[in-house]
Coordinates of C-alpha atoms in Angstrom, one line a residue:
M142 CA 6.9 -33.5 -21.9
S143 CA 6.1 -31.5 -18.8
Y144 CA 7.9 -31.6 -15.5
K145 CA 7.4 -30.1 -12.0
I146 CA 9.9 -27.8 -10.2
P147 CA 9.2 -27.2 -6.5
M148 CA 10.1 -23.7 -5.4
G149 CA 10.1 -22.8 -1.7
P150 CA 8.6 -22.7 0.9
Y151 CA 11.8 -20.8 1.7
H152 CA 13.7 -19.4 -1.2
P153 CA 15.7 -16.2 -1.9
A154 CA 13.2 -15.1 -4.5
L155 CA 10.2 -15.4 -2.3
E156 CA 9.2 -12.5 0.0
E157 CA 7.1 -14.7 2.2
P158 CA 7.1 -18.4 3.1
Y159 CA 5.0 -20.3 0.6
K160 CA 5.6 -23.1 -1.9
L161 CA 5.1 -23.1 -5.7
D162 CA 5.0 -26.2 -7.8
L163 CA 5.9 -24.9 -11.3
I164 CA 4.7 -27.1 -14.2
C165 CA 7.2 -26.5 -17.0
E166 CA 7.7 -27.5 -20.6
G167 CA 11.2 -26.7 -21.5
E168 CA 11.9 -23.2 -20.2
T169 CA 8.2 -22.2 -20.3
V170 CA 6.1 -22.2 -17.1
C171 CA 2.7 -23.6 -18.1
D172 CA 1.1 -23.7 -14.7
A173 CA 1.8 -23.1 -11.0
K174 CA 0.2 -24.5 -7.9
L175 CA 0.4 -22.4 -4.8
H176 CA 0.7 -23.9 -1.3
I177 CA 0.3 -21.5 1.7
G178 CA 0.1 -21.9 5.5
F179 CA 3.8 -22.3 6.3
N180 CA 3.7 -19.3 8.7
F181 CA 1.2 -18.4 11.3
R182 CA 1.6 -15.4 13.7
G183 CA -1.8 -15.5 15.4
I184 CA -2.3 -11.8 15.2
E185 CA -6.1 -11.9 15.6
H186 CA -5.8 -14.0 18.7
L187 CA -3.1 -11.7 20.2
A188 CA -5.5 -8.7 19.5
E189 CA -8.1 -10.3 21.7
T190 CA -5.7 -10.1 24.7
R191 CA -4.6 -6.5 24.3
N192 CA -6.2 -3.1 24.9
Y193 CA -7.0 -0.7 22.0
I194 CA -3.7 1.2 22.3
Q195 CA -1.7 -2.1 22.2
V196 CA -3.8 -3.4 19.4
T197 CA -3.0 -0.3 17.3
A198 CA 0.7 -0.9 17.8
L199 CA 0.3 -4.6 17.0
M200 CA -1.5 -4.1 13.7
E201 CA 1.3 -1.8 12.5
R202 CA 3.4 -5.0 12.5
V203 CA 1.1 -6.9 10.0
C204 CA 3.1 -5.7 7.0
G205 CA 6.4 -4.0 6.8
I206 CA 5.6 -2.2 3.6
C207 CA 2.1 -1.2 4.4
S208 CA 2.2 -0.6 8.1
N209 CA 0.4 2.7 8.1
I210 CA -2.6 1.5 6.1
H211 CA -3.4 -1.3 8.6
T212 CA -3.5 1.1 11.6
L213 CA -5.6 3.5 9.5
T214 CA -8.2 0.7 8.7
L215 CA -8.2 -0.4 12.3
C216 CA -8.6 3.1 13.7
Q217 CA -11.5 3.9 11.3
A218 CA -13.4 0.8 12.5
M219 CA -12.8 1.6 16.1
E220 CA -13.8 5.2 15.6
Q221 CA -17.2 3.9 14.6
L222 CA -17.5 2.0 17.9
A223 CA -16.2 4.9 19.9
G224 CA -18.3 7.6 18.2
Q225 CA -15.2 9.6 17.2
V226 CA -14.8 11.8 14.2
P227 CA -11.2 12.8 13.4
P228 CA -10.7 16.6 12.8
P229 CA -10.3 17.7 9.1
R230 CA -6.6 18.3 9.5
A231 CA -6.1 14.7 10.8
K232 CA -8.0 13.3 7.7
Y233 CA -5.7 15.2 5.4
I234 CA -2.6 14.0 7.2
R235 CA -3.9 10.4 6.9
V236 CA -4.2 10.9 3.2
I237 CA -0.6 12.2 3.0
M238 CA 0.8 9.3 4.9
A239 CA -1.3 6.8 2.8
E240 CA -0.1 8.2 -0.5
L241 CA 3.5 8.3 0.6
E242 CA 3.2 4.7 1.6
R243 CA 1.7 4.0 -1.9
L244 CA 4.7 5.6 -3.5
H245 CA 7.0 3.6 -1.4
S246 CA 5.2 0.3 -2.2
H247 CA 5.0 1.0 -5.9
V248 CA 8.7 2.0 -6.3
L249 CA 9.7 -1.0 -4.2
W250 CA 7.6 -3.2 -6.5
A251 CA 9.1 -1.6 -9.6
G252 CA 12.6 -2.2 -8.3
I253 CA 11.9 -5.9 -7.6
A254 CA 10.3 -6.3 -11.0
S255 CA 13.4 -4.8 -12.6
K256 CA 15.6 -7.2 -10.8
L257 CA 13.5 -10.2 -11.8
M258 CA 13.6 -9.2 -15.5
G259 CA 17.4 -8.7 -15.3
F260 CA 17.2 -4.9 -15.4
K261 CA 19.6 -4.3 -12.5
T262 CA 20.4 -0.7 -13.4
M263 CA 16.7 0.1 -13.0
F264 CA 16.6 -1.9 -9.8
M265 CA 19.3 0.4 -8.2
T266 CA 17.5 3.5 -9.5
C267 CA 14.2 2.5 -8.0
F268 CA 15.7 1.6 -4.6
E269 CA 17.6 4.9 -4.6
I270 CA 14.3 6.7 -5.0
R271 CA 12.7 4.5 -2.4
E272 CA 15.2 5.7 0.1
K273 CA 14.1 9.3 -0.6
V274 CA 10.4 8.4 -0.1
M275 CA 11.4 6.9 3.2
D276 CA 13.3 10.1 4.1
V277 CA 10.0 12.1 3.6
L278 CA 8.1 9.6 5.8
A279 CA 10.8 10.0 8.4
A280 CA 10.7 13.8 8.2
I281 CA 7.0 13.6 9.1
S282 CA 6.9 10.8 11.6
G283 CA 10.4 10.3 12.8
N284 CA 10.4 6.7 11.6
R285 CA 11.3 5.0 8.3
V286 CA 9.2 1.9 8.6
N287 CA 6.5 1.8 11.4
Y288 CA 5.4 5.4 11.6
S289 CA 3.0 5.3 14.6
M290 CA 0.9 8.1 13.1
N291 CA -2.7 6.8 13.5
R292 CA -4.7 6.8 16.7
I293 CA -8.4 6.6 17.5
G294 CA -9.8 10.0 16.7
G295 CA -7.0 11.3 14.4
V296 CA -3.2 11.2 14.2
N297 CA -0.3 11.4 16.7
R298 CA 1.9 13.9 14.9
D299 CA 1.3 17.1 13.0
I300 CA 2.9 18.3 9.7
E301 CA 4.3 21.5 11.1
D302 CA 6.0 22.7 7.9
P303 CA 3.9 21.5 4.8
Q304 CA 6.0 23.6 2.4
S305 CA 9.2 21.8 3.3
I306 CA 7.4 18.4 2.7
L307 CA 6.0 19.8 -0.5
A308 CA 9.5 20.7 -1.7
M309 CA 10.7 17.1 -0.9
I310 CA 7.6 15.8 -2.9
N311 CA 8.4 18.0 -5.9
Q312 CA 12.0 16.7 -5.9
L313 CA 10.8 13.1 -5.7
A314 CA 8.3 13.8 -8.5
S315 CA 11.1 15.3 -10.7
E316 CA 13.2 12.2 -10.3
M317 CA 10.4 9.7 -10.9
M318 CA 9.1 11.6 -14.0
S319 CA 12.6 11.6 -15.5
T320 CA 13.6 8.0 -14.7
V321 CA 11.1 5.4 -13.4
I322 CA 8.0 6.3 -15.4
P323 CA 9.7 6.9 -18.9
I324 CA 11.7 3.7 -18.6
F325 CA 8.8 1.5 -17.6
T326 CA 6.5 3.0 -20.2
T327 CA 8.9 3.2 -23.2
S328 CA 11.8 0.8 -22.5
S329 CA 12.3 -1.9 -25.1
T330 CA 13.6 -4.2 -22.3
A331 CA 10.4 -3.8 -20.3
R332 CA 8.3 -4.3 -23.4
S333 CA 10.1 -7.4 -24.6
R334 CA 10.1 -9.1 -21.2
C335 CA 6.7 -8.1 -20.0
A336 CA 4.3 -7.7 -22.9
G337 CA 2.0 -10.6 -23.3
I338 CA 3.4 -12.4 -20.2
G339 CA 1.3 -13.5 -17.3
V340 CA -2.0 -12.4 -18.8
L341 CA -4.9 -12.2 -16.3
T342 CA -8.2 -11.6 -18.0
A343 CA -10.9 -9.5 -16.4
E344 CA -13.1 -12.5 -16.1
K345 CA -10.4 -14.5 -14.3
A346 CA -9.6 -11.5 -12.1
I347 CA -13.3 -11.3 -11.0
S348 CA -13.5 -15.0 -10.4
C349 CA -10.4 -15.0 -8.2
G350 CA -11.4 -11.8 -6.3
V351 CA -8.3 -9.9 -7.5
V352 CA -8.0 -6.3 -6.2
G353 CA -5.8 -3.3 -6.4
P354 CA -3.4 -2.4 -9.2
T355 CA -3.5 -6.0 -10.4
A356 CA -7.2 -5.8 -11.0
R357 CA -7.0 -2.4 -12.6
A358 CA -4.3 -3.8 -15.0
S359 CA -7.0 -6.3 -16.1
G360 CA -9.5 -3.6 -16.9
L361 CA -11.4 -3.5 -13.6
P362 CA -11.9 0.2 -12.5
Q363 CA -12.2 -0.5 -8.8
D364 CA -10.6 1.8 -6.3
L365 CA -12.1 2.4 -2.8
R366 CA -10.6 5.9 -2.7
R367 CA -13.1 6.8 -5.5
A368 CA -15.9 4.1 -4.9
A369 CA -16.2 4.5 -1.1
P370 CA -14.1 7.6 -0.1
Y371 CA -12.6 7.8 3.4
A372 CA -10.3 10.3 5.2
A373 CA -10.2 13.3 2.9
Y374 CA -10.2 11.6 -0.5
S375 CA -13.7 12.9 -1.4
E376 CA -12.2 16.5 -1.4
L377 CA -9.3 15.7 -3.7
E378 CA -9.1 15.3 -7.5
F379 CA -7.4 12.2 -9.0
N380 CA -7.8 9.6 -11.8
V381 CA -8.0 5.9 -11.4
P382 CA -5.6 4.4 -14.0
V383 CA -6.9 1.3 -15.8
E384 CA -5.2 -0.9 -18.4
P385 CA -7.1 -3.6 -20.3
A386 CA -4.3 -5.9 -21.4
G387 CA -3.9 -7.8 -18.1
D388 CA -0.2 -8.7 -18.7
V389 CA 2.9 -7.8 -16.6
R390 CA 3.5 -4.7 -18.8
A391 CA 0.0 -3.5 -18.0
R392 CA 0.7 -4.0 -14.3
L393 CA 3.8 -1.9 -14.7
F394 CA 1.8 0.8 -16.5
V395 CA -0.9 1.0 -13.8
R396 CA 1.7 1.4 -11.1
A397 CA 3.6 4.1 -13.1
L398 CA 0.4 6.0 -13.6
E399 CA -0.6 5.6 -10.0
I400 CA 2.7 7.2 -9.0
V401 CA 1.7 10.2 -11.0
E402 CA -1.7 10.3 -9.3
S403 CA -0.2 9.9 -5.9
I404 CA 2.0 12.8 -6.4
R405 CA -1.0 14.8 -7.6
I406 CA -2.9 13.9 -4.5
L407 CA 0.0 14.7 -2.2
R408 CA 0.4 18.2 -3.7
Q409 CA -3.3 18.9 -3.3
A410 CA -3.4 17.6 0.3
L411 CA -0.3 19.6 1.4
E412 CA -1.6 22.8 -0.2
K413 CA -5.1 22.4 1.2
L414 CA -4.1 21.2 4.6
P415 CA -6.7 22.8 6.9
P416 CA -5.7 24.3 10.3
G417 CA -6.9 22.9 13.6
E418 CA -6.4 20.0 15.9
I419 CA -4.9 16.7 14.8
N420 CA -6.9 14.4 17.1
T421 CA -9.9 14.4 19.5
G422 CA -7.8 14.3 22.7
D423 CA -6.5 11.9 25.2
D424 CA -9.7 11.1 27.1
K425 CA -10.5 7.4 27.6
F426 CA -12.9 6.3 24.9
K427 CA -16.2 4.6 25.5
F428 CA -17.0 1.9 23.0
I429 CA -20.5 0.6 22.2
T430 CA -21.1 -3.1 22.0
G431 CA -21.2 -4.3 18.4
T432 CA -19.2 -4.8 15.3
A433 CA -17.8 -2.2 12.9
T434 CA -16.0 -2.6 9.6
S435 CA -13.6 -0.4 7.6
R436 CA -12.3 -0.7 4.1
V437 CA -9.4 1.2 2.5
E438 CA -7.4 1.1 -0.7
A439 CA -4.0 -0.2 0.3
P440 CA -1.1 0.1 -2.2
R441 CA -1.6 -3.6 -3.3
G442 CA -5.4 -3.7 -3.0
E443 CA -8.3 -3.5 -0.7
V444 CA -7.9 -4.0 3.1
M445 CA -10.8 -4.6 5.3
Y446 CA -11.0 -4.8 9.1
S447 CA -13.9 -6.1 11.2
V448 CA -13.7 -5.1 14.8
S449 CA -16.1 -6.5 17.5
W450 CA -16.4 -5.0 21.0
K451 CA -18.3 -6.3 24.0
E452 CA -18.4 -5.4 27.6

């Protein structure tokens, strides 16, 4: 006999306000119905009443984990309308910030996954490493959460000492390679509690429009950094990890492998960082009337912004 357990919309285990109706048989969750719409911030409407500088600051508040990627997407769209092309150095700095944010997101995800599976030692390890990722972000931008790095035509802050940042990245890589990745790829705890659980087939992922690491863990090799390169990604070498199983363990695998690739990208970007300006200057921009779109590969999947401008 099945029964329904309501969870949320506000619950300590939920990161955002939504409600789940869990259909259970014994201790097995057979189905879940998702109800959303409990929180509305009206960001799009607010953007209509702000200038382009204020809108950039506003969009950095869309997500606390992926604040940088939202301003990057917005600025790329607005650059199309303003006829601005960021300098090469700015494009590399954008890649560096994006990949550091990816590391932060993936390690945070791994820590929360560890806690949910009862692996509390690993949870503490992941969050200790997360702090060190945030230290690198702070060393570049001066901020741990909202970095205020992106602007129309480039970035606001330079990386004045790439070698010191590279040393921090190498230290991070050493810790991740010796702890997070081996445990999530070989641990019997992770295997027993994640293998065969929550299977999302490739067909179902396509029908639901799934993106990012979750899609790649279901065998879909989609990544905008490779399929539609932006910033300086076309000049860097990296692989797109794909796992066919579609279960929770595959999603752990993909993120673990993406951590390796992010470190690889960061090392290349810091070593190849070209000289020159970091933005196109402080002149007032002239926008053309029309609509522009921008798509990027955020840590948890594709983000797209559509920006319209009219006199």
